[in-house]
mmCIF file of C-alpha atoms in Angstrom:
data_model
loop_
_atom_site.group_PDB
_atom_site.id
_atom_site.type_symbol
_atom_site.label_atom_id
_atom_site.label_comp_id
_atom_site.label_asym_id
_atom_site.label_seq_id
_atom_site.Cartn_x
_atom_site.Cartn_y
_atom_site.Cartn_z
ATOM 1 C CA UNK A 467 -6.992 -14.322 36.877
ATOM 2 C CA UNK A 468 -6.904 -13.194 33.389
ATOM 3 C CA UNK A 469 -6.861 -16.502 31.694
ATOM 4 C CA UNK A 470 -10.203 -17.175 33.312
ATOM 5 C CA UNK A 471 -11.449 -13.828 32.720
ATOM 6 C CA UNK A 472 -10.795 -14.111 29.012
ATOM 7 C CA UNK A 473 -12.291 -17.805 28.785
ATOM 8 C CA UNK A 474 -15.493 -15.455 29.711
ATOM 9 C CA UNK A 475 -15.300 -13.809 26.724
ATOM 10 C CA UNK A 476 -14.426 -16.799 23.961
ATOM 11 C CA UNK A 477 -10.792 -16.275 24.169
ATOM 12 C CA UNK A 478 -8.451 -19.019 25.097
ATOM 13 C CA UNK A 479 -5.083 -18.397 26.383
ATOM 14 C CA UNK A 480 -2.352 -20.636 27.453
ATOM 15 C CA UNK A 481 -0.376 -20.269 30.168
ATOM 16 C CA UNK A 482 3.473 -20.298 29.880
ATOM 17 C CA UNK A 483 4.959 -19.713 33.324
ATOM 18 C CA UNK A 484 5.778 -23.566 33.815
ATOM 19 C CA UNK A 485 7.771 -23.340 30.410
ATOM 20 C CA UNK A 486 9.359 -19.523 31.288
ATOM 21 C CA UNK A 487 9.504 -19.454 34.879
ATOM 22 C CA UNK A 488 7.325 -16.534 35.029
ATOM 23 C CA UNK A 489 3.998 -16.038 36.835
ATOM 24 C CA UNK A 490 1.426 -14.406 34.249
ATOM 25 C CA UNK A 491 3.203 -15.323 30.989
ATOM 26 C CA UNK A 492 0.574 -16.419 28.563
ATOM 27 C CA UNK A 493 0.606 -17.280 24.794
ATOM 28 C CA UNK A 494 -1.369 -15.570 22.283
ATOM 29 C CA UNK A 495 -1.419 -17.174 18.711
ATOM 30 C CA UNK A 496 -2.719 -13.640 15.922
ATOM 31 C CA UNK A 497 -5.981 -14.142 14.212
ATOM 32 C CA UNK A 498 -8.226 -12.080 12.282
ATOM 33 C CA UNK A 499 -8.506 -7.912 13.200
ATOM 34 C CA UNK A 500 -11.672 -8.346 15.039
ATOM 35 C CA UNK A 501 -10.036 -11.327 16.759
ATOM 36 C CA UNK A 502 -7.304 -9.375 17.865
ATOM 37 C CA UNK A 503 -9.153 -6.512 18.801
ATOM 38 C CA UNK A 504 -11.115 -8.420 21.092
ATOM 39 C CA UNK A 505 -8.404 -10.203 22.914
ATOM 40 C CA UNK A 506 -6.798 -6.093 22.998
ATOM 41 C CA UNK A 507 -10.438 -5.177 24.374
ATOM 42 C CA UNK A 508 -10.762 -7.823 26.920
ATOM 43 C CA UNK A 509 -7.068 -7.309 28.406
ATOM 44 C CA UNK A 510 -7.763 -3.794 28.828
ATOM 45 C CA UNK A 511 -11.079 -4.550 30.972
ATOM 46 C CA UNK A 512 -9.446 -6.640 32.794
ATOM 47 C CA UNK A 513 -7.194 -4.100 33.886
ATOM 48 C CA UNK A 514 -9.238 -1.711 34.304
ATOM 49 C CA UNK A 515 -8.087 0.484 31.582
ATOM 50 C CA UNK A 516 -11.675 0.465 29.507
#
């Protein structure tokens, strides 16, 4: 799952799908450009995409 997959790389993500009703909703708070190019990165391994 990609919360677990991003805990591998130092990035913690909370899930929302209790609060929304939606499986896979997750909360991302913005940090610094290298922060956020990380958390880009790391989703975009996870699906395959890089």
């Amino acid at each position: 799952e990609v919360l677990e997959y991003a805990e591998t790389k130092g990035i913690i993500l909370r899930g929302e799908s209790k609060k929304y009703g939606s499986d896979g909703w997750f909360r991302v708070t913005v940090g610094t450009k290298e922060e956020n190019e990380l958390f880009v990165n790391t989703i975009l391994e996870f699906f395959g995409v890089k």
